[in-house]
Short mmCIF file of C-alpha atoms and ligand atoms in Angstrom, two decimals:
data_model
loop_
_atom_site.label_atom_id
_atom_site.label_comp_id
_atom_site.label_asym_id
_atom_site.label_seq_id
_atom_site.Cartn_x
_atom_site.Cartn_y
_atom_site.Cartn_z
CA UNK A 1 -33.16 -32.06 -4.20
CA UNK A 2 -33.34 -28.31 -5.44
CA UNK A 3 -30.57 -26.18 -4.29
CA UNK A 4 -30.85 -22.51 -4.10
CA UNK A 5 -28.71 -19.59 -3.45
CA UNK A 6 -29.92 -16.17 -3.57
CA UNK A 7 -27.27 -13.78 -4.04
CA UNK A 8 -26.71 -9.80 -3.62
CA UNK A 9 -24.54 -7.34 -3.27
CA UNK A 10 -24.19 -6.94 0.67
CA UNK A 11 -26.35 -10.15 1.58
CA UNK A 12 -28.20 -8.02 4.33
CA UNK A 13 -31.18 -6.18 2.17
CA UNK A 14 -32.34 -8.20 -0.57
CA UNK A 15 -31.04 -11.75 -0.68
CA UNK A 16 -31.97 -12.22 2.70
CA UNK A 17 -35.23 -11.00 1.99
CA UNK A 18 -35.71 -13.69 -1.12
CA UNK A 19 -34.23 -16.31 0.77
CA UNK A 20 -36.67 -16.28 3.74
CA UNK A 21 -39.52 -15.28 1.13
CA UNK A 22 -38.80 -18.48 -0.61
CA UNK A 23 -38.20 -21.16 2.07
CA UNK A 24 -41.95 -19.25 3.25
CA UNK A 25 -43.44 -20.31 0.11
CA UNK A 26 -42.04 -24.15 0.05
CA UNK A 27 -42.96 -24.47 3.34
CA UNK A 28 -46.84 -23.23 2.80
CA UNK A 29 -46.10 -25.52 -0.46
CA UNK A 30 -45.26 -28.63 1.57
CA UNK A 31 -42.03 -28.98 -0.15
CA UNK A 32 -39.76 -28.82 2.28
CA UNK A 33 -37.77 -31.67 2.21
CA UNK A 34 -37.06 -31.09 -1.21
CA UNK A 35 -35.20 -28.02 -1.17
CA UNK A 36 -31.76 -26.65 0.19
CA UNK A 37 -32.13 -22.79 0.60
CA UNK A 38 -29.05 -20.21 1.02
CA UNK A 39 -28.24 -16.86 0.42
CA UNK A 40 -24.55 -14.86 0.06
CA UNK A 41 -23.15 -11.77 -1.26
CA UNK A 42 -20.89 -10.70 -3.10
CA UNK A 43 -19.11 -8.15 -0.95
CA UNK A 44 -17.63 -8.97 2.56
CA UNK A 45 -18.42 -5.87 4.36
CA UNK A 46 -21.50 -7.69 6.41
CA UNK A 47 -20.00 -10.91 6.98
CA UNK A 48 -21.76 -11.96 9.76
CA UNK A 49 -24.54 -9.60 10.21
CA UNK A 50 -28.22 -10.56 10.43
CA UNK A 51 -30.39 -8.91 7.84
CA UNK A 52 -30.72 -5.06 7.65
CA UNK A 53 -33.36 -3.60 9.95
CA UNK A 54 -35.47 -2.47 6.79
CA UNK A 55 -35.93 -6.09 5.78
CA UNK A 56 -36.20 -7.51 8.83
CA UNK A 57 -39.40 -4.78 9.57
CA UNK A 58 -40.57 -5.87 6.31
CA UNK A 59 -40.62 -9.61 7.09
CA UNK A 60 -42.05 -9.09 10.49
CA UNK A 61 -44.92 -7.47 9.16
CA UNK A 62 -45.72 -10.37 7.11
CA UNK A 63 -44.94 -12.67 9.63
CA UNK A 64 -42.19 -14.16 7.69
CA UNK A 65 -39.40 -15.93 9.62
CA UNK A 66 -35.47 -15.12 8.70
CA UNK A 67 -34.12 -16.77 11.99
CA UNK A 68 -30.49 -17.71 12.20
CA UNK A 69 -30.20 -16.13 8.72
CA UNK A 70 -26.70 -14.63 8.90
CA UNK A 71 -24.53 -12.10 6.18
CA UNK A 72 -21.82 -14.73 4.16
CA UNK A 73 -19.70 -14.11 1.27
CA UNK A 74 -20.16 -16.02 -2.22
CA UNK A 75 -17.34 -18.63 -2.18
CA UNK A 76 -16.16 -20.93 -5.14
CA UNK A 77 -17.48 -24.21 -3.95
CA UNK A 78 -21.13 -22.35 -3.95
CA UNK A 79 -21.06 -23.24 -7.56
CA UNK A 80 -21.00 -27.29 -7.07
CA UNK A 81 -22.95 -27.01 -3.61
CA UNK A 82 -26.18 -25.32 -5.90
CA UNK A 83 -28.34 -25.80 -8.60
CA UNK A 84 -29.42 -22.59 -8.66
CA UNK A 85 -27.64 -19.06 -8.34
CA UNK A 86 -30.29 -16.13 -7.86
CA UNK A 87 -29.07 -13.25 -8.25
CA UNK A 88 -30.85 -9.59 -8.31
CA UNK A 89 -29.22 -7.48 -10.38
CA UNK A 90 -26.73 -7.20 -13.69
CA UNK A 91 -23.96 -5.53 -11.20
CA UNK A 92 -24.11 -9.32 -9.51
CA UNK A 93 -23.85 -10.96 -12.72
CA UNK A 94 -21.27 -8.79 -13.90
CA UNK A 95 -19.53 -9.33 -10.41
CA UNK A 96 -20.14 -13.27 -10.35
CA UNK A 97 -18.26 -13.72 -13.66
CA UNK A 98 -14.99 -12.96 -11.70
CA UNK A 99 -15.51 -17.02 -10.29
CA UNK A 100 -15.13 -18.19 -13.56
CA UNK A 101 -17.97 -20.61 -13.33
CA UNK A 102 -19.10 -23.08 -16.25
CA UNK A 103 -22.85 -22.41 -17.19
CA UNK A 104 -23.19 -26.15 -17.76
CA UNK A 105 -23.11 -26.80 -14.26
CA UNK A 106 -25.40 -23.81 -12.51
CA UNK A 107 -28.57 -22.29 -13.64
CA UNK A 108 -27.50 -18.59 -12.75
CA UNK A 109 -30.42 -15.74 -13.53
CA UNK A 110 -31.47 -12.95 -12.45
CA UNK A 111 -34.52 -13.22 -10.40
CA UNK A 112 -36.82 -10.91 -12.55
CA UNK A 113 -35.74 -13.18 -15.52
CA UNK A 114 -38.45 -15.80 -14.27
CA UNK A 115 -41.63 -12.79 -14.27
CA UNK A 116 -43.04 -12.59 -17.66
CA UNK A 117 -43.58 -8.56 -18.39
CA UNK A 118 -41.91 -8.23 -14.82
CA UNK A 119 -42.12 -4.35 -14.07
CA UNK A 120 -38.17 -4.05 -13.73
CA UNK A 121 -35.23 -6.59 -15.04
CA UNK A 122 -33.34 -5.75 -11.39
CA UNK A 123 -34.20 -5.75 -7.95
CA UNK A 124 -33.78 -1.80 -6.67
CA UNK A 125 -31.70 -2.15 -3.89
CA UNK A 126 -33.01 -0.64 -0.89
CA UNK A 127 -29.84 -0.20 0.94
CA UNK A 128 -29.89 2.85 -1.03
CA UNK A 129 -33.52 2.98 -2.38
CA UNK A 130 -34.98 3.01 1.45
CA UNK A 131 -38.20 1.01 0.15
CA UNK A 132 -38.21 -2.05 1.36
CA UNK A 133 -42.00 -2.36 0.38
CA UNK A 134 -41.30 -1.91 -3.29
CA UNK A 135 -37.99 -4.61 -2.97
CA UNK A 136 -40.77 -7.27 -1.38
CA UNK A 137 -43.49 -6.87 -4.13
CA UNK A 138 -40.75 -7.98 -6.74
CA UNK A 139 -39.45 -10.42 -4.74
CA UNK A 140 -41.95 -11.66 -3.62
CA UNK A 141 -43.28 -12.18 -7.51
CA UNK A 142 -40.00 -13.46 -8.04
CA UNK A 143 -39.79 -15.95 -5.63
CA UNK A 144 -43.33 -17.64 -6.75
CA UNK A 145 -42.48 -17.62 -10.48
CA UNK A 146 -39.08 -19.03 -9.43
CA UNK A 147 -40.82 -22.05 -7.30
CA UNK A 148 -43.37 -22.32 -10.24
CA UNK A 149 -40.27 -23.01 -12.70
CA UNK A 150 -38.67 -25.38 -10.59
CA UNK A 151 -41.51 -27.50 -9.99
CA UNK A 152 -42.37 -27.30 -13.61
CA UNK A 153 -38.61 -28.09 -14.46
CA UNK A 154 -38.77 -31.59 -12.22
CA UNK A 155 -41.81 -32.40 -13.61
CA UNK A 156 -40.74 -32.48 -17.59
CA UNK A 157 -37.68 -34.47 -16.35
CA UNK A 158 -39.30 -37.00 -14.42
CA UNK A 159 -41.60 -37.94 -17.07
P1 LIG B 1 -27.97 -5.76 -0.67
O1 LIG B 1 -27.77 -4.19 -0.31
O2 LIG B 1 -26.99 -6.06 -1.77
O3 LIG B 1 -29.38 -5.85 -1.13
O4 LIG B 1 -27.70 -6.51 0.61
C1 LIG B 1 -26.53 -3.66 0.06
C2 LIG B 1 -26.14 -3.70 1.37
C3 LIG B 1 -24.95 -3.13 1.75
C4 LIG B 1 -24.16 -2.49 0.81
C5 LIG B 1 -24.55 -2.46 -0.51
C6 LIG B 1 -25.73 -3.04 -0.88
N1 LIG B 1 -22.94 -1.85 1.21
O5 LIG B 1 -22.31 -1.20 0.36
O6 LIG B 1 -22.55 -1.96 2.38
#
């Protein structure tokens, strides 16, 4: 099993938007029933809230599903519940080091860190940016190079 957070700031603009990006792609994949998928933020000012209208206009263009996807703050058991801690930005990295985690037990990156020559090393964030088109296109890239990894990963250990 591969167990993935996404993480953000506010968990309504663009961890929500990887998260449903990503379970999109393992489902057109087939891999469902390999992979947990989660997202949470660091902040606790949404708690609760679905995602932001700007990403939720951005996955209904593409026909993307985020349903029952709901605003949740990072907790400390996140970090034995996942095998994977996606963040988008250094400010989340920076922030996530207040948990205290041990970096033998959790692959956390930055989502960018998985493009080669990726066009930025963060993910704008388009709670203040306002485009929401420019936030997909990276994630988007991130999410497949992320899925590529991973599958890649399982491979050189199972053989
Ligand atoms: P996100 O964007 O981290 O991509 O979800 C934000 C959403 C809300 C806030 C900040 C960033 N906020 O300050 O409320």
């Amino acid at each position: 099993m591969n167990k993935v957070l996404f993480i953000c700031l506010g968990n309504i603009c663009r961890s929500p938007m990887a998260e449903a990006v990503f379970r999109h792609i393992v489902k057109e994949k087939g891999a469902e029933q390999d992979f947990v998928i989660d997202s949470a933020g660091l902040g606790d000012w949404h708690v609760g809230s679905v995602p932001h209208k700007g990403t939720r206009k951005k996955l209904d263009e593409l026909a993307i599903s985020y349903q029952g996807q709901r605003a949740r703050q990072v907790v400390p058991e996140d970090f034995a519940a996942f095998d994977y801690m996606i963040v988008m930005d250094q400010q989340n990295l920076d922030d996530l080091s207040r948990f205290d985690y041990n970096t033998e037990d959790v692959i956390v990156k930055k989502l960018m860190d998985f493009v080669i020559d990726a066009k930025e090393e963060n993910i704008p964030d388009p709670y203040f940016t306002k485009n929401f088109d420019y936030t997909y296109e990276l994630v988007k890239e991130g999410c497949e190079q992320l899925f590529h990894n991973i599958m890649e990963h399982n491979k050189e250990n199972t053989h």
